[in-house]
Amino acid sequence: LGGVRLCLWARGACCGPRLAVPGRLVLLRAYCAGPPPPSNVPTPDAKSAAEAAKKRVLAVFWAEAAFMVARAMVREAHAALEALQVRLKEIRDRLDRVSREEAHYLELATLEHKLLQEERRLRAAYEDAEGSERERFALFSAAVRESHEKERTRAERTKNWSIMGSVLGALIGVLGSTYINRVRLQELRSLLLEAQKGPENLQEALRVQAGNHRSQQEELRAIIHSLRLTLSDSGAVGEDGQRAASK
């Protein structure tokens, strides 16, 4: 029950020069598999609720991460399309300034044709990225909405349980108070009945107390009388001793 300790050893030659000596065994790492430290073990209901809350948080996190990735792709596609459009505009301005009879015009026209094809491809990628962003945003909104709904349901359930607990506690308190009052009423009734029968019992108790008082007084008188006798005897003995000493 104390756990299992696993140690990894290696030769010093394979370790750093500052941490080991060549030719000697050096302890690299020690693992100890033992019982976990004592902790409060959650109940199954609390554990399932915690797992459900964790799953909701993870679902919202991954939905948000996917939405942010799609948004970044939209920004990149839009930036690439704008850069290509700027370059295409420059090429068209150069074509307007170059005569069609020149050989350079053909190169510019071919480049314009390639840029137009690239623009079509980038525009399609941009539209796809926008569609993906809308889809990811819808999923993210649905995950957040579902998480809020479940959290609201859990809060309402907890509130209902707390109300039921309060009502149950109040009922238990009322029942306990009723029982205590009934017991006290019975005790009062018994006391009243005893009070009605009281004179005879009271006289008997007074006679017993008077007898006890008389016996205690007699015992006290006997003790005082014995003390007086003891003191008188000790005084007589002292006087006889003094007379013998004076003779």
Short mmCIF file of C-alpha atoms in Angstrom, two decimals:
data_model
loop_
_atom_site.label_atom_id
_atom_site.label_comp_id
_atom_site.label_asym_id
_atom_site.label_seq_id
_atom_site.Cartn_x
_atom_site.Cartn_y
_atom_site.Cartn_z
CA LEU A 1 0.00 0.00 0.00
CA GLY A 2 2.98 2.30 0.32
CA GLY A 3 3.39 2.56 -3.47
CA VAL A 4 5.93 1.38 -5.97
CA ARG A 5 9.10 3.38 -6.59
CA LEU A 6 10.68 3.10 -10.04
CA CYS A 7 14.17 4.46 -10.54
CA LEU A 8 15.96 4.96 -13.86
CA TRP A 9 19.76 4.64 -13.78
CA ALA A 10 22.30 5.43 -16.47
CA ARG A 11 26.04 5.51 -16.89
CA GLY A 12 27.72 8.77 -16.18
CA ALA A 13 29.23 8.87 -19.68
CA CYS A 14 25.85 9.56 -21.25
CA CYS A 15 25.05 12.47 -18.97
CA GLY A 16 26.30 16.04 -18.92
CA PRO A 17 29.84 16.64 -17.62
CA ARG A 18 28.58 18.94 -14.86
CA LEU A 19 25.97 16.50 -13.60
CA ALA A 20 27.68 13.08 -13.64
CA VAL A 21 31.04 11.36 -13.34
CA PRO A 22 32.05 9.04 -16.21
CA GLY A 23 31.84 5.35 -15.43
CA ARG A 24 29.43 5.70 -12.52
CA LEU A 25 25.71 5.05 -12.26
CA VAL A 26 23.67 8.21 -11.96
CA LEU A 27 20.02 8.43 -10.94
CA LEU A 28 18.16 10.11 -13.78
CA ARG A 29 14.60 10.17 -12.48
CA ALA A 30 12.52 8.43 -9.84
CA TYR A 31 8.85 7.68 -10.24
CA CYS A 32 6.61 6.83 -7.29
CA ALA A 33 3.25 5.23 -7.92
CA GLY A 34 1.39 5.26 -4.66
CA PRO A 35 -2.04 6.05 -3.35
CA PRO A 36 -3.19 9.58 -4.15
CA PRO A 37 -3.39 12.09 -1.33
CA PRO A 38 -6.67 12.16 0.52
CA SER A 39 -9.19 14.46 -1.02
CA ASN A 40 -12.89 15.05 -1.00
CA VAL A 41 -14.42 12.46 -3.30
CA PRO A 42 -17.27 14.06 -5.26
CA THR A 43 -20.65 12.38 -5.45
CA PRO A 44 -21.78 10.85 -8.78
CA ASP A 45 -24.26 13.67 -9.39
CA ALA A 46 -21.68 16.37 -8.71
CA LYS A 47 -19.13 14.52 -10.84
CA SER A 48 -21.52 14.18 -13.80
CA ALA A 49 -22.52 17.84 -13.50
CA ALA A 50 -18.86 18.90 -13.45
CA GLU A 51 -18.10 16.72 -16.50
CA ALA A 52 -21.09 18.14 -18.38
CA ALA A 53 -19.99 21.71 -17.58
CA LYS A 54 -16.45 20.88 -18.70
CA LYS A 55 -17.76 19.45 -21.99
CA ARG A 56 -19.83 22.57 -22.60
CA VAL A 57 -16.84 24.80 -21.97
CA LEU A 58 -14.67 22.73 -24.32
CA ALA A 59 -17.36 22.77 -27.02
CA VAL A 60 -17.60 26.57 -26.83
CA PHE A 61 -13.80 26.87 -26.83
CA TRP A 62 -13.32 24.71 -29.93
CA ALA A 63 -16.21 26.43 -31.75
CA GLU A 64 -14.66 29.81 -30.98
CA ALA A 65 -11.22 28.60 -32.11
CA ALA A 66 -12.65 27.32 -35.41
CA PHE A 67 -14.48 30.61 -35.94
CA MET A 68 -11.31 32.63 -35.32
CA VAL A 69 -9.37 30.45 -37.79
CA ALA A 70 -12.06 30.94 -40.46
CA ARG A 71 -12.03 34.67 -39.79
CA ALA A 72 -8.26 34.81 -40.20
CA MET A 73 -8.56 32.91 -43.51
CA VAL A 74 -11.12 35.46 -44.70
CA ARG A 75 -8.77 38.31 -43.85
CA GLU A 76 -5.88 36.65 -45.64
CA ALA A 77 -7.96 35.90 -48.73
CA HIS A 78 -9.28 39.47 -48.82
CA ALA A 79 -5.78 40.93 -48.44
CA ALA A 80 -4.43 38.69 -51.24
CA LEU A 81 -7.34 39.65 -53.52
CA GLU A 82 -6.83 43.37 -52.87
CA ALA A 83 -3.09 43.09 -53.57
CA LEU A 84 -3.80 41.25 -56.83
CA GLN A 85 -6.36 43.87 -57.87
CA VAL A 86 -3.84 46.64 -57.25
CA ARG A 87 -1.29 44.84 -59.41
CA LEU A 88 -3.89 44.22 -62.11
CA LYS A 89 -4.75 47.91 -62.12
CA GLU A 90 -1.08 48.78 -62.62
CA ILE A 91 -0.82 46.35 -65.53
CA ARG A 92 -3.90 47.85 -67.16
CA ASP A 93 -2.52 51.38 -66.75
CA ARG A 94 0.69 50.25 -68.44
CA LEU A 95 -1.33 48.65 -71.26
CA ASP A 96 -3.15 51.93 -71.81
CA ARG A 97 0.16 53.73 -72.20
CA VAL A 98 1.77 51.12 -74.51
CA SER A 99 0.95 50.91 -78.20
CA ARG A 100 -0.42 47.65 -79.56
CA GLU A 101 2.26 47.57 -82.21
CA GLU A 102 5.03 47.22 -79.66
CA ALA A 103 6.33 43.78 -78.59
CA HIS A 104 6.03 44.71 -74.91
CA TYR A 105 2.26 44.95 -75.30
CA LEU A 106 1.95 41.17 -75.79
CA GLU A 107 3.83 40.47 -72.58
CA LEU A 108 1.62 42.86 -70.63
CA ALA A 109 -1.52 41.32 -72.13
CA THR A 110 -0.35 37.80 -71.23
CA LEU A 111 0.42 38.96 -67.68
CA GLU A 112 -3.00 40.59 -67.46
CA HIS A 113 -4.60 37.33 -68.57
CA LYS A 114 -2.73 35.38 -65.85
CA LEU A 115 -3.66 37.94 -63.23
CA LEU A 116 -7.31 37.73 -64.23
CA GLN A 117 -7.23 33.95 -63.78
CA GLU A 118 -5.50 34.37 -60.42
CA GLU A 119 -8.12 36.97 -59.44
CA ARG A 120 -10.89 34.51 -60.26
CA ARG A 121 -9.23 31.85 -58.14
CA LEU A 122 -8.64 34.23 -55.21
CA ARG A 123 -12.21 35.54 -55.44
CA ALA A 124 -13.54 31.98 -55.27
CA ALA A 125 -11.26 31.26 -52.29
CA TYR A 126 -12.46 34.45 -50.63
CA GLU A 127 -16.10 33.49 -51.11
CA ASP A 128 -15.43 30.00 -49.76
CA ALA A 129 -13.68 31.52 -46.72
CA GLU A 130 -16.64 33.82 -46.12
CA GLY A 131 -19.03 30.86 -46.32
CA SER A 132 -16.85 28.89 -43.89
CA GLU A 133 -16.75 31.90 -41.56
CA ARG A 134 -20.54 32.18 -41.56
CA GLU A 135 -20.85 28.45 -40.88
CA ARG A 136 -18.31 28.56 -38.05
CA PHE A 137 -20.00 31.61 -36.58
CA ALA A 138 -23.35 29.81 -36.63
CA LEU A 139 -21.81 26.81 -34.87
CA PHE A 140 -20.14 29.05 -32.32
CA SER A 141 -23.39 30.92 -31.65
CA ALA A 142 -25.26 27.62 -31.29
CA ALA A 143 -22.64 26.32 -28.83
CA VAL A 144 -22.82 29.51 -26.75
CA ARG A 145 -26.62 29.45 -26.83
CA GLU A 146 -26.71 25.80 -25.80
CA SER A 147 -24.22 26.43 -23.00
CA HIS A 148 -26.30 29.35 -21.71
CA GLU A 149 -29.51 27.31 -21.90
CA LYS A 150 -27.99 24.40 -19.98
CA GLU A 151 -26.49 26.74 -17.42
CA ARG A 152 -29.87 28.44 -16.99
CA THR A 153 -31.55 25.04 -16.64
CA ARG A 154 -28.98 23.97 -14.06
CA ALA A 155 -29.47 27.21 -12.13
CA GLU A 156 -33.25 26.77 -12.17
CA ARG A 157 -32.91 23.15 -11.03
CA THR A 158 -30.61 24.22 -8.22
CA LYS A 159 -33.06 26.98 -7.27
CA ASN A 160 -35.96 24.50 -7.22
CA TRP A 161 -33.98 22.07 -5.08
CA SER A 162 -33.07 24.86 -2.67
CA ILE A 163 -36.74 25.91 -2.43
CA MET A 164 -37.77 22.31 -1.81
CA GLY A 165 -35.07 21.99 0.84
CA SER A 166 -36.23 25.19 2.53
CA VAL A 167 -39.86 24.03 2.53
CA LEU A 168 -38.85 20.61 3.84
CA GLY A 169 -36.73 22.20 6.57
CA ALA A 170 -39.64 24.46 7.54
CA LEU A 171 -41.99 21.44 7.71
CA ILE A 172 -39.51 19.53 9.87
CA GLY A 173 -39.18 22.57 12.14
CA VAL A 174 -42.97 22.88 12.48
CA LEU A 175 -43.34 19.16 13.23
CA GLY A 176 -40.52 19.32 15.78
CA SER A 177 -42.03 22.37 17.46
CA THR A 178 -45.44 20.68 17.55
CA TYR A 179 -43.96 17.56 19.14
CA ILE A 180 -42.00 19.58 21.72
CA ASN A 181 -45.08 21.62 22.59
CA ARG A 182 -47.13 18.44 23.00
CA VAL A 183 -44.49 16.94 25.30
CA ARG A 184 -44.38 20.11 27.38
CA LEU A 185 -48.18 20.17 27.58
CA GLN A 186 -48.19 16.60 28.86
CA GLU A 187 -45.56 17.53 31.45
CA LEU A 188 -47.67 20.48 32.56
CA ARG A 189 -50.72 18.27 32.86
CA SER A 190 -48.78 15.77 34.97
CA LEU A 191 -47.52 18.62 37.17
CA LEU A 192 -51.05 19.91 37.59
CA LEU A 193 -52.26 16.44 38.59
CA GLU A 194 -49.46 16.14 41.11
CA ALA A 195 -50.29 19.60 42.43
CA GLN A 196 -53.89 18.55 42.94
CA LYS A 197 -52.69 15.55 44.98
CA GLY A 198 -50.06 17.75 46.58
CA PRO A 199 -51.01 18.31 50.26
CA GLU A 200 -50.53 14.71 51.37
CA ASN A 201 -47.30 14.34 49.41
CA LEU A 202 -46.11 17.71 50.68
CA GLN A 203 -46.77 16.81 54.32
CA GLU A 204 -44.98 13.53 53.89
CA ALA A 205 -41.99 15.30 52.38
CA LEU A 206 -41.97 17.84 55.23
CA ARG A 207 -42.03 15.06 57.85
CA VAL A 208 -39.10 13.35 56.13
CA GLN A 209 -37.14 16.59 55.95
CA ALA A 210 -37.88 17.36 59.63
CA GLY A 211 -36.68 13.89 60.69
CA ASN A 212 -33.50 14.35 58.71
CA HIS A 213 -32.97 17.76 60.29
CA ARG A 214 -33.41 16.39 63.81
CA SER A 215 -31.01 13.50 63.18
CA GLN A 216 -28.42 15.91 61.79
CA GLN A 217 -28.79 18.17 64.84
CA GLU A 218 -28.36 15.21 67.21
CA GLU A 219 -25.25 14.09 65.35
CA LEU A 220 -23.89 17.65 65.51
CA ARG A 221 -24.57 17.84 69.30
CA ALA A 222 -22.81 14.51 69.83
CA ILE A 223 -19.77 15.71 67.90
CA ILE A 224 -19.64 18.96 69.89
CA HIS A 225 -19.98 17.08 73.20
CA SER A 226 -17.15 14.70 72.25
CA LEU A 227 -14.96 17.67 71.30
CA ARG A 228 -15.66 19.32 74.66
CA LEU A 229 -14.76 16.15 76.53
CA THR A 230 -11.56 15.82 74.56
CA LEU A 231 -10.60 19.45 75.29
CA SER A 232 -11.40 19.10 79.00
CA ASP A 233 -9.34 15.91 79.27
CA SER A 234 -6.38 17.55 77.56
CA GLY A 235 -6.65 20.56 79.94
CA ALA A 236 -6.70 18.34 83.04
CA VAL A 237 -3.65 16.44 81.82
CA GLY A 238 -1.81 19.72 81.26
CA GLU A 239 -2.59 21.00 84.77
CA ASP A 240 -1.39 17.71 86.38
CA GLY A 241 1.87 18.00 84.47
CA GLN A 242 2.45 21.55 85.63
CA ARG A 243 1.79 20.60 89.30
CA ALA A 244 4.23 17.69 89.08
CA ALA A 245 6.88 19.94 87.59
CA SER A 246 6.43 22.57 90.34
CA LYS A 247 6.84 19.92 93.06
#
